[in-house]
Short mmCIF file of C-alpha atoms in Angstrom, two decimals:
data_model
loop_
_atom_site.label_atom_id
_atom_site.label_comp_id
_atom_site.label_asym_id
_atom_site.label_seq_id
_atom_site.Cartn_x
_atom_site.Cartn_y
_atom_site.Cartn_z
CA UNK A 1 13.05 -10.06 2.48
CA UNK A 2 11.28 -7.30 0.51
CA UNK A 3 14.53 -5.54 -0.27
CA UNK A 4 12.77 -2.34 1.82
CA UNK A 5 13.89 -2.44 5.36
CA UNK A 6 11.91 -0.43 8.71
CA UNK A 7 12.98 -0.12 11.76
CA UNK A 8 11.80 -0.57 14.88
CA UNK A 9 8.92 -2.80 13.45
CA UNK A 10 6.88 -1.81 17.24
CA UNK A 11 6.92 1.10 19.06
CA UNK A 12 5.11 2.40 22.12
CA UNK A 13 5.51 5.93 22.83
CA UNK A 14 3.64 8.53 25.34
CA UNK A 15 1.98 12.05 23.81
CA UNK A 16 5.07 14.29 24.63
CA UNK A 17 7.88 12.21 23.01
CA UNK A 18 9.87 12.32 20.48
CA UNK A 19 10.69 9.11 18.28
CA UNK A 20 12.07 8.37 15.05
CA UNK A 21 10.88 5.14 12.57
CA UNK A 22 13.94 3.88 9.69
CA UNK A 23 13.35 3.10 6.50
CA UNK A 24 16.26 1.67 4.16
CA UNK A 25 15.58 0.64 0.40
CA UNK A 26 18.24 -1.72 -0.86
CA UNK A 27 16.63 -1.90 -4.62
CA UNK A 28 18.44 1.24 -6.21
CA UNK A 29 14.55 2.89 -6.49
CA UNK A 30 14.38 6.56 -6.86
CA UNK A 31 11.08 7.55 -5.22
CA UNK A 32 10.44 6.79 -2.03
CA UNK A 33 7.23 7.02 0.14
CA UNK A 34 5.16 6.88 3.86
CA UNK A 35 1.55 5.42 3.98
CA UNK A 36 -0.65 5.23 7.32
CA UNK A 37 -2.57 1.71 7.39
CA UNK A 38 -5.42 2.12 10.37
CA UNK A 39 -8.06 -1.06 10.29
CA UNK A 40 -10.37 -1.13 7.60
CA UNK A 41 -9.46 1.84 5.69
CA UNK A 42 -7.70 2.67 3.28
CA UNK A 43 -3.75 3.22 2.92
CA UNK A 44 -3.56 7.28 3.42
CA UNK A 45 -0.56 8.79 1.33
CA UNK A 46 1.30 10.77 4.12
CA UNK A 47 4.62 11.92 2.19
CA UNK A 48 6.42 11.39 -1.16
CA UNK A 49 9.90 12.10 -1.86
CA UNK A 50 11.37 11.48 -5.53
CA UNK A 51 14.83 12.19 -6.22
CA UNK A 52 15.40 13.11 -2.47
CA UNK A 53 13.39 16.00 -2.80
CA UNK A 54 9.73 15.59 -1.17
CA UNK A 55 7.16 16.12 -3.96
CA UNK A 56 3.99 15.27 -1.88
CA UNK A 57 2.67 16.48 1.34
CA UNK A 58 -0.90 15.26 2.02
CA UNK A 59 -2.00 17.60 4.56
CA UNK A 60 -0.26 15.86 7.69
CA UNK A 61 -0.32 17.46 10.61
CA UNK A 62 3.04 18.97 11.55
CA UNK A 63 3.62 16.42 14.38
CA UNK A 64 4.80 14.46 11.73
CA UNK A 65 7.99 15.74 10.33
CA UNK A 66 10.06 13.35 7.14
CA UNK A 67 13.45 13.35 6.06
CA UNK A 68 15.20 11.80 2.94
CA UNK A 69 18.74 12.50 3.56
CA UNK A 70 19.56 9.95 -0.14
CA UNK A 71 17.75 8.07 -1.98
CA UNK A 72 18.18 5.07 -0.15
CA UNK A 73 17.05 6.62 3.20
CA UNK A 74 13.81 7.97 4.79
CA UNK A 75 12.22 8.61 7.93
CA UNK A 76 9.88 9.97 10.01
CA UNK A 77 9.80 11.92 12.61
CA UNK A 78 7.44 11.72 15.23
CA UNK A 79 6.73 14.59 17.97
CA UNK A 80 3.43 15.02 20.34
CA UNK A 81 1.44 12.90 18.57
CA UNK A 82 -2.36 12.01 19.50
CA UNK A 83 -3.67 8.20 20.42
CA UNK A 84 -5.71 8.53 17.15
CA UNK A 85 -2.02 8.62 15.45
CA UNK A 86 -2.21 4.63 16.74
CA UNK A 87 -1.65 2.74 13.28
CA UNK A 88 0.99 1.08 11.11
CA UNK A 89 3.25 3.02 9.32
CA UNK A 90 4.33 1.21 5.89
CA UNK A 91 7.97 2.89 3.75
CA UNK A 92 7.40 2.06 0.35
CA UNK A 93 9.84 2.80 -3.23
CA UNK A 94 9.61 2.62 -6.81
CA UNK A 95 11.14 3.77 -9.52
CA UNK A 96 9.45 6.13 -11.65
CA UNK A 97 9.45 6.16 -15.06
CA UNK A 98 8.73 2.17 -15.33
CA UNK A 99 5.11 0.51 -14.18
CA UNK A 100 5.62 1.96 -11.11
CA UNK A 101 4.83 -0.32 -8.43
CA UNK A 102 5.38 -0.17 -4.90
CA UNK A 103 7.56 -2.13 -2.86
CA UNK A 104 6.56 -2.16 0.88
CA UNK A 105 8.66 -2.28 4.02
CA UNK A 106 7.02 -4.36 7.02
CA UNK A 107 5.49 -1.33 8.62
CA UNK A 108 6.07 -0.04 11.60
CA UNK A 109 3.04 -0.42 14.61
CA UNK A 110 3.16 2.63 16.37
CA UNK A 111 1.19 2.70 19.69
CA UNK A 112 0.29 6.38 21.21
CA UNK A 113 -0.79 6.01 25.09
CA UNK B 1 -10.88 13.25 -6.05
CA UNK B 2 -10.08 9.19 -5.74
CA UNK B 3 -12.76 6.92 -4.74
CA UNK B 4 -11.99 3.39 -4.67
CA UNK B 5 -14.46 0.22 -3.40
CA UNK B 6 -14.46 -3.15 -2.64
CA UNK B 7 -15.99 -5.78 -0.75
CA UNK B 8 -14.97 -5.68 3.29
CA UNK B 9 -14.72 -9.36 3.20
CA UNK B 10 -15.37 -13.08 1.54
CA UNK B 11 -15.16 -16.17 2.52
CA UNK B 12 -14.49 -19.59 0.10
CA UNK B 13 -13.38 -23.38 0.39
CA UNK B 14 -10.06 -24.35 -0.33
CA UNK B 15 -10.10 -25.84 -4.07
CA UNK B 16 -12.81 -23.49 -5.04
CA UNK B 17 -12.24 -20.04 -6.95
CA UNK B 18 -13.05 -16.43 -5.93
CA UNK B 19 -13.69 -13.20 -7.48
CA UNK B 20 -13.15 -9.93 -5.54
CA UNK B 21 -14.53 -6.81 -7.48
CA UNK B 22 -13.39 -3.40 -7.30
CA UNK B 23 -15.31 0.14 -8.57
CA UNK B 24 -13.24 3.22 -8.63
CA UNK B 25 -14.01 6.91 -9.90
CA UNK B 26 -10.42 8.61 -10.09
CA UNK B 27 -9.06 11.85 -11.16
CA UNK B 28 -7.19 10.31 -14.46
CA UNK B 29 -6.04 6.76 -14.99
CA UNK B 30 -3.06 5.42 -15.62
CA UNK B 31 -3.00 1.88 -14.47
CA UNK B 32 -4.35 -0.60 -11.66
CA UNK B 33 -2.88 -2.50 -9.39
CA UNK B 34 -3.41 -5.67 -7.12
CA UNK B 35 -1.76 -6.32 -3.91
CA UNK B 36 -1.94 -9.07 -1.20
CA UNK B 37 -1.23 -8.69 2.30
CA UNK B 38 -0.99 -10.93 4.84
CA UNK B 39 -1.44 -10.38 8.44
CA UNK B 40 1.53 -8.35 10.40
CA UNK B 41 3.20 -8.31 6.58
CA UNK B 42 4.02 -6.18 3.93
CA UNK B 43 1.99 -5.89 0.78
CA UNK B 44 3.36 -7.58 -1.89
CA UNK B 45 2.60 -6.68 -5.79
CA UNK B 46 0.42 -9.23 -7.66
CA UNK B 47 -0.68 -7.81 -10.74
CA UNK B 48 -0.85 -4.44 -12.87
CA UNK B 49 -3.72 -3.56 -15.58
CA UNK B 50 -3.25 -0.47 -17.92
CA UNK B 51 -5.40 -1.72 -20.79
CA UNK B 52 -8.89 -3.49 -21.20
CA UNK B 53 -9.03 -6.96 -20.55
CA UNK B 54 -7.27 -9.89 -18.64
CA UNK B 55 -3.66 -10.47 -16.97
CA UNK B 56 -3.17 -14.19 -16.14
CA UNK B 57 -0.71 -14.70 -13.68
CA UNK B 58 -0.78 -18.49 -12.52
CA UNK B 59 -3.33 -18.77 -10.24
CA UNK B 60 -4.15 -15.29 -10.26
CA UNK B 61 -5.81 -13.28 -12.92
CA UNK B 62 -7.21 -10.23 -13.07
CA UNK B 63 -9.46 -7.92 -15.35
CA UNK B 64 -9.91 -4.55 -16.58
CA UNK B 65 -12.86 -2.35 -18.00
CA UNK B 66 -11.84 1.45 -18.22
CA UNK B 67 -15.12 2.48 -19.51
CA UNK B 68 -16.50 0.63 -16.65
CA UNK B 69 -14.44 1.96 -13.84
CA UNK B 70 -14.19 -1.77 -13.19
CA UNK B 71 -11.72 -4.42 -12.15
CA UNK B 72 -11.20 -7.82 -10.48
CA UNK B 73 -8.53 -10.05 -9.41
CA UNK B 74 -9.63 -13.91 -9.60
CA UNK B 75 -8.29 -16.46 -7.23
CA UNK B 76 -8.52 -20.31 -8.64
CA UNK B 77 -6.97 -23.18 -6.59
CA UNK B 78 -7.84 -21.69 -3.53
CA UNK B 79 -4.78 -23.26 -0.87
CA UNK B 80 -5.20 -21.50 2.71
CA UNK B 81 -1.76 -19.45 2.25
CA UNK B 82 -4.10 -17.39 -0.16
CA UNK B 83 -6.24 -16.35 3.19
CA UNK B 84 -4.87 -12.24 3.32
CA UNK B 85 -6.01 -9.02 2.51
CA UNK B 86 -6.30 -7.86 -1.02
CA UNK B 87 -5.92 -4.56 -2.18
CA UNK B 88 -7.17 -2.59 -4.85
CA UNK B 89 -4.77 0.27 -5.69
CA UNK B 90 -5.09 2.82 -8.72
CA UNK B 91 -2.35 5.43 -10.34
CA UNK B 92 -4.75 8.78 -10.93
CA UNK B 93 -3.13 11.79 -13.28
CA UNK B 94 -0.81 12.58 -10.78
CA UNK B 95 0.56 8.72 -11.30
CA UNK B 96 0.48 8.42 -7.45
CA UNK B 97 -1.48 5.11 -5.77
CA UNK B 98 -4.92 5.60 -4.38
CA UNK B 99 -5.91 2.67 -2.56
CA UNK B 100 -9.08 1.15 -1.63
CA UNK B 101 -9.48 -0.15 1.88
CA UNK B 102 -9.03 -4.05 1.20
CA UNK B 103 -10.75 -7.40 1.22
CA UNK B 104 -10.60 -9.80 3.63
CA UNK B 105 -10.54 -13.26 2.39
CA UNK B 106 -10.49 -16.38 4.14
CA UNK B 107 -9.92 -20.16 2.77
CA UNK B 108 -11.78 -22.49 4.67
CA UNK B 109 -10.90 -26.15 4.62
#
């Protein structure tokens, strides 16, 4: 139990759906953020939200939409996205203003056909 | 910009001890950090280096050099749990994580 929470922890979808992935912090953290993980490179910083309000957008494509509705809650929303979207998605939270490390949820594997 | 490397993979006996290096030119510093992940896992925080020197953490240690752009996280007592991927992460100016893009290791018996 990492005390960050994602939901589903696979999905499959085809290029013109529309799917959600869950992620639920239960460690009273006030910054919460999405990573891609694709094999053997690096963890890509997608979106950040601190405070519920989203501070970072790393140039993602718009097929990729985020929502913090409190600071407990986050997801993202996924819409006509390309096989080369295939990776695992990790939710991650801190809180800022102390060291500042990351606590990771178990990813979600998303699979574009 | 953040540019962070380390070895792709390594490979060690159980018992024995291992040193995985990692170079990074960032945009600022303001700490490092060490995760492990095992396979179909989260990461999981092992250590965090802000000044020069070393951070002893049981088995695990690891090592700092601003000037040097340089860090590594030491594994003694190998046991084959440790077999996972280890990641190099640092907190630029912006005090977000750049990571680099992990090291494989595997305990052999």
């Amino acid at each position: 139990e990492t005390g960050v929470t994602q939901t589903p922890r696979h999905l499959v979808m085809g290029m013109t759906n529309k799917k959600s992935l869950k992620c639920e912090q239960h460690l009273g953290h006030n910054a919460m953020y999405w990573y891609k993980q694709s094999a053997k490179k690096p963890l890509e910083l997608m979106f950040v939200y601190s405070l519920e309000e989203r501070v970072e957008n790393n140039s993602v494509p718009s097929r990729f939409s985020p929502e913090c509705p409190n600071s407990s809650h986050l997801f993202l929303h996924l819409h006509t996205l390309q096989p080369e979207d295939s990776a695992l998605y990790l939710c991650a939270s801190s809180q800022e203003g102390s060291t500042g490390e990351l606590f990771f949820g178990e990813g979600s594997r998303l699979t574009v056909l | 910009g953040q540019n962070i490397d380390q070895p792709t993979e390594m490979t060690a006996t159980e018992g024995a001890i291992v040193q995985i290096n990692c170079t990074y030119q960032t945009s600022g510093f303001n700490g490092l950090f060490w995760y492990q992940q095992h396979a179909g896992e989260a990461p999981t925080f092992l250590s965090y280096n802000v000044l020069d020197g070393l951070e002893e953490k049981g088995r695990f240690s690891s090592f700092l050099s601003r000037s040097k752009g340089y860090s590594y996280l030491l594994l003694k007592e190998l046991q084959m749990k440790d077999s996972a991927s280890y990641l190099c992460a640092v907190r630029g100016y912006d005090y977000k994580l750049s990571f680099g893009a992990g090291t494989t290791v595997t305990v052999r018996a």
